[in-house]
Coordinates of C-alpha atoms in Angstrom, one line a residue:
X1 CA 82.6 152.4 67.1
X2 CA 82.7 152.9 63.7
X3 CA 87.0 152.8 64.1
X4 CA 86.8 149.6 65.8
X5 CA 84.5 147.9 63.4
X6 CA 87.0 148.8 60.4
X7 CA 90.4 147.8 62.5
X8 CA 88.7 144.5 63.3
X9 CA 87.9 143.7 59.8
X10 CA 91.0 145.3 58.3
X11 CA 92.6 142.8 60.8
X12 CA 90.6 139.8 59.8
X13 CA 91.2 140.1 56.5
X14 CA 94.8 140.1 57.1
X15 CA 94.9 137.3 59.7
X16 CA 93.6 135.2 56.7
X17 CA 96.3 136.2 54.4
X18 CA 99.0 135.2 57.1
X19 CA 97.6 132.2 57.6
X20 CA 97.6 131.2 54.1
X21 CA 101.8 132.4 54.1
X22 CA 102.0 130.7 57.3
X23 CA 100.2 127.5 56.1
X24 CA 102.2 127.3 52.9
X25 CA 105.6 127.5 54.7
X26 CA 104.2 124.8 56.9
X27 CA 103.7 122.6 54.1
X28 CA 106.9 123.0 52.6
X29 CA 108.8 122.8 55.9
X30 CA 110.6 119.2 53.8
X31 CA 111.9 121.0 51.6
X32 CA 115.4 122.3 51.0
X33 CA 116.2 125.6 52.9
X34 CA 117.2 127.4 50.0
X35 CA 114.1 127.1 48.4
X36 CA 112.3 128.7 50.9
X37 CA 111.6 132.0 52.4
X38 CA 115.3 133.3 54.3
X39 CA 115.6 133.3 57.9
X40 CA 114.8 137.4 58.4
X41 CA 111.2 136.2 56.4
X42 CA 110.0 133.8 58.7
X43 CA 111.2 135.9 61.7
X44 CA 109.1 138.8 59.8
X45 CA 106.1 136.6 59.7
X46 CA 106.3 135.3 62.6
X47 CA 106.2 139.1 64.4
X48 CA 103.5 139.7 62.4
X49 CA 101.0 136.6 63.0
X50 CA 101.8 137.3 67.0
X51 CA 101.1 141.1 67.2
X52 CA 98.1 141.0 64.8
X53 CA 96.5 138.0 66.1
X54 CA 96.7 139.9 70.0
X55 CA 95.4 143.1 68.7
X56 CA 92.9 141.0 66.7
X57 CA 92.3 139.6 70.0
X58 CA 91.6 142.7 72.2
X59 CA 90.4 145.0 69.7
X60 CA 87.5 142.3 69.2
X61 CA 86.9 142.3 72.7
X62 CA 86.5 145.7 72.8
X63 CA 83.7 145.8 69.4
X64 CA 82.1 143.1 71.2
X65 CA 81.7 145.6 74.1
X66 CA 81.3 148.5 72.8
X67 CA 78.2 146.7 71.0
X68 CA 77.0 145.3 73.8
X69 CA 77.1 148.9 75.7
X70 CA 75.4 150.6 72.5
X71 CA 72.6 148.7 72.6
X72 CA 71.8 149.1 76.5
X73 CA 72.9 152.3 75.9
X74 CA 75.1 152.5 79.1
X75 CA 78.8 153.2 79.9
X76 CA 81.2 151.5 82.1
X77 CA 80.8 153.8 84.4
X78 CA 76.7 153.7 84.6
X79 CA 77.3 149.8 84.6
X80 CA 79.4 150.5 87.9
X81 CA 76.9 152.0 89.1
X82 CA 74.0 150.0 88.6
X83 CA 75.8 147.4 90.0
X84 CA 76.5 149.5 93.0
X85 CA 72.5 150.6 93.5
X86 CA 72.1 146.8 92.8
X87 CA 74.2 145.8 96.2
X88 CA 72.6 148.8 98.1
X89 CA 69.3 147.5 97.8
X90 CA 70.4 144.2 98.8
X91 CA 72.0 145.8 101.8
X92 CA 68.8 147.3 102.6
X93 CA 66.6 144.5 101.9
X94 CA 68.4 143.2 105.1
X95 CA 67.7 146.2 107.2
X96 CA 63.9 147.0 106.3
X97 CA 64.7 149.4 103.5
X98 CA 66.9 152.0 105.5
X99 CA 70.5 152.4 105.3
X100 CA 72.6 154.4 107.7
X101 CA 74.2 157.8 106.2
X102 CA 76.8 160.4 107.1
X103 CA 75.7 162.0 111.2
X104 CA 73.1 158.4 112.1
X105 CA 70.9 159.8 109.4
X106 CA 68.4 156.9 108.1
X107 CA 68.4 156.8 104.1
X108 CA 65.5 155.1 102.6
X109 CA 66.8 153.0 99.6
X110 CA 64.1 152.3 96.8
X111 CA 64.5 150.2 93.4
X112 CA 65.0 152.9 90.8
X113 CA 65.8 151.9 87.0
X114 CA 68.0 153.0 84.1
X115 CA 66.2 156.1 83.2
X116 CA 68.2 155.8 79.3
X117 CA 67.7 152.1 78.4
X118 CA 64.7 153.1 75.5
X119 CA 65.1 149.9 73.4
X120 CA 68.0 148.3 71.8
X121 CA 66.7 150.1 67.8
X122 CA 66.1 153.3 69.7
X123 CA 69.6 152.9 71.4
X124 CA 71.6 152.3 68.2
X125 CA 69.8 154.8 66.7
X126 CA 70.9 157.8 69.2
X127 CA 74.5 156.3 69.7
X128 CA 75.2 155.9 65.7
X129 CA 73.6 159.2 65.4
X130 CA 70.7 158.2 62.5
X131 CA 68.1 156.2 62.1
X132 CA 70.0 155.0 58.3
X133 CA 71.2 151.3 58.5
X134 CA 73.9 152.3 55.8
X135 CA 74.8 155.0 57.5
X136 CA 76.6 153.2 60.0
X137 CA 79.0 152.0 58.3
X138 CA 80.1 155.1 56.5
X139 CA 83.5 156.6 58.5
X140 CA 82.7 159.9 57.9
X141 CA 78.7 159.8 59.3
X142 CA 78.2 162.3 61.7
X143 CA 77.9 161.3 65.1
X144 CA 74.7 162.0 68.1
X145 CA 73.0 164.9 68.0
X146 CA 73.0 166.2 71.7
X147 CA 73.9 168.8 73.5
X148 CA 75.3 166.8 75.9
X149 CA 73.1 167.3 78.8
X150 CA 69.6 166.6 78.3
X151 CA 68.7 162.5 76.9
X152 CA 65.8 160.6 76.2
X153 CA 64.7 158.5 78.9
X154 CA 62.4 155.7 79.1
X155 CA 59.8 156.9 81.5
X156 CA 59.9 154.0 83.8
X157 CA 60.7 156.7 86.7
X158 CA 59.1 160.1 88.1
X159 CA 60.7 163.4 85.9
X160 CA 63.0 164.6 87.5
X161 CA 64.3 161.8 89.3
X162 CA 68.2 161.9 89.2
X163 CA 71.1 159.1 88.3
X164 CA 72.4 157.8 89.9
X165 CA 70.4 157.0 92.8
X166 CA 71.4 158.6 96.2
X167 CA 74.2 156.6 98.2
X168 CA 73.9 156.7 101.9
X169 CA 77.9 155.7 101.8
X170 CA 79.0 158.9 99.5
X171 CA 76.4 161.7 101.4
X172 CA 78.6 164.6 102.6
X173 CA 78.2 164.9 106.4
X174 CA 76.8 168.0 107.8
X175 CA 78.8 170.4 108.5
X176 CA 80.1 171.1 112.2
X177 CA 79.5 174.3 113.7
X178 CA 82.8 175.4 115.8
X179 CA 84.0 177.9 118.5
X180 CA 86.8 179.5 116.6
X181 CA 87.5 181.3 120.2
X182 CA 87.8 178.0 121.7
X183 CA 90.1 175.9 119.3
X184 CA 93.5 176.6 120.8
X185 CA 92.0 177.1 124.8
X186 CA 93.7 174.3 126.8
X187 CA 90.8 173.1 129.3
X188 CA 93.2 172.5 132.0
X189 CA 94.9 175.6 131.9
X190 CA 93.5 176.7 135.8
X191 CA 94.9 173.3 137.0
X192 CA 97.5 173.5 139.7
X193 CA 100.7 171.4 138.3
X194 CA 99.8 168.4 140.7
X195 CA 96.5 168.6 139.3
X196 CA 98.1 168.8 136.2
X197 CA 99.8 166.1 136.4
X198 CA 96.8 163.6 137.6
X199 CA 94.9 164.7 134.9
X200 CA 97.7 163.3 132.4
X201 CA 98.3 160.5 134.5
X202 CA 94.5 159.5 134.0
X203 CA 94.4 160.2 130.2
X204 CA 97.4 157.5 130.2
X205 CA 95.8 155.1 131.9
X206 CA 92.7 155.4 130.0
X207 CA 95.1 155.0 126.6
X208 CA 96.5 152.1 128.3
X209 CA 93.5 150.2 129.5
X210 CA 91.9 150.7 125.3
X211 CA 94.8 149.6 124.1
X212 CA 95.0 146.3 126.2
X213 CA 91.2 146.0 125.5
X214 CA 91.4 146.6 121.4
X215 CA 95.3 144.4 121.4
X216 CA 95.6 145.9 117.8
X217 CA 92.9 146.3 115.5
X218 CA 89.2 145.0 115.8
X219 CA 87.8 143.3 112.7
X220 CA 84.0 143.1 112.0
X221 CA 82.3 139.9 111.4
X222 CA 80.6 139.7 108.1
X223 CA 77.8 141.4 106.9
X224 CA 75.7 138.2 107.2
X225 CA 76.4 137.7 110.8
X226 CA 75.7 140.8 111.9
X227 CA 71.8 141.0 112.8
X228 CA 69.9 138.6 114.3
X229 CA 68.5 135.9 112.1
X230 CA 65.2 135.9 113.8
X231 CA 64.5 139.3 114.1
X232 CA 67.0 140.8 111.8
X233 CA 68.0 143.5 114.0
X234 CA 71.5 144.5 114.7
X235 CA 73.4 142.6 117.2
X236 CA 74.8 144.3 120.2
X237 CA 79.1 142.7 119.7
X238 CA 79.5 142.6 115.7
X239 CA 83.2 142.3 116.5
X240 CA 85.0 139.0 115.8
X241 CA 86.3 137.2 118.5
X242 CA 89.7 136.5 119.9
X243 CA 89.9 133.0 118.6
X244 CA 88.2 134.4 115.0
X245 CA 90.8 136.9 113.9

């Protein structure tokens, strides 16, 4: 933070002074070539009022974010994900509160907060690493004091609550059970070869008839459309239409 602050005033301060070149050339732009700066000058100062004026330009954006995420005291990551817990619970407002997870399990989907949003001074304070207003500006200041792992929270939430709230769409599913003995023991193996061979005839017939029924892939209707606006329980065909696709 501290780097950004001094490349975006060590910038500003030299935007000005190439504007004042800049403006002075502009001014004498009548006047006779030779009397001015050559033709590898202006090319120079033109380089230089493009490239500082971008960097100007994103390095800014990045203070300005960087300040914003300070005093909220979140990443871009957390913001991800608050934003994701955000669309969950609208998800779930639809369906009563429940999500489906990984096997038909039901996941119950509650509001939680950002446990380490304690107050914008209290933010600054642990991400500049003292409490010292002049402190802050001084490049070498130490940084937090953390080991990393534990962090102040705000209380708003039940200790040992965990974030980021569970996900019902990134549960592991449980894990299947198998007959090693059985994986490579073809079921049909006491068939008689006519029998055989109407058992495959039936499996293609049955890949046939999907296929002709699917014609390609099926696509969902929207989220929206797919529960009942009266009793706002999933329809029976949430699959668009012929004539929709």
């Amino acid at each position: 933070m501290r780097f950004l602050f001094y490349a975006v005033t060590s910038m500003i301060y030299m935007e000005y002074f190439l504007y004042v070149r800049a403006a002075k050339v502009w001014e004498d732009k009548h006047m006779p070539s030779y009397l001015g700066p050559s033709v590898y000058q202006l090319v120079h100062l033109f380089v230089l009022v493009v490239v500082n004026s971008m960097t100007l330009l994103l390095l800014s954006i990045m203070l300005a974010r960087g300040i914003y995420s300070l005093t909220v005291n979140i990443t871009t990551i957390e913001g991800w994900e608050i934003e994701r817990h955000h669309q969950l619970l609208r998800r779930s407002r639809v369906l009563g509160g429940y999500l489906d997870g990984p096997d038909g399990v039901k996941v119950r989907v509650e509001r939680h907060e950002f446990p380490y949003d304690i107050g914008i001074w209290q933010n600054v304070c642990a991400g500049m690493g003292t409490r010292n207003f002049l402190a802050w500006f001084w490049p070498f200041a130490k940084g937090p004091r953390t080991d990393g792992l534990t962090f102040e929270t705000n209380g708003f939430e039940e200790p040992g609550q965990s974030w980021p709230p569970p996900d019902p769409d990134r549960m592991p599913r449980m894990p299947r059970v198998d007959e090693a003995e059985d994986a490579f023991i073809f079921k049909h193996q006491h068939l008689s070869p006519a029998e055989e061979l109407q058992a495959f005839k039936e499996r293609q017939q049955a890949d046939l008839t999907r296929r002709e029924m699917q014609n390609g892939v099926l696509r969902r209707k929207p989220f929206s459309k797919r529960f009942d606006r009266e009793t706002n329980s999933p329809i029976d065909d949430d699959y668009l239409e012929e004539d929709d696709r």
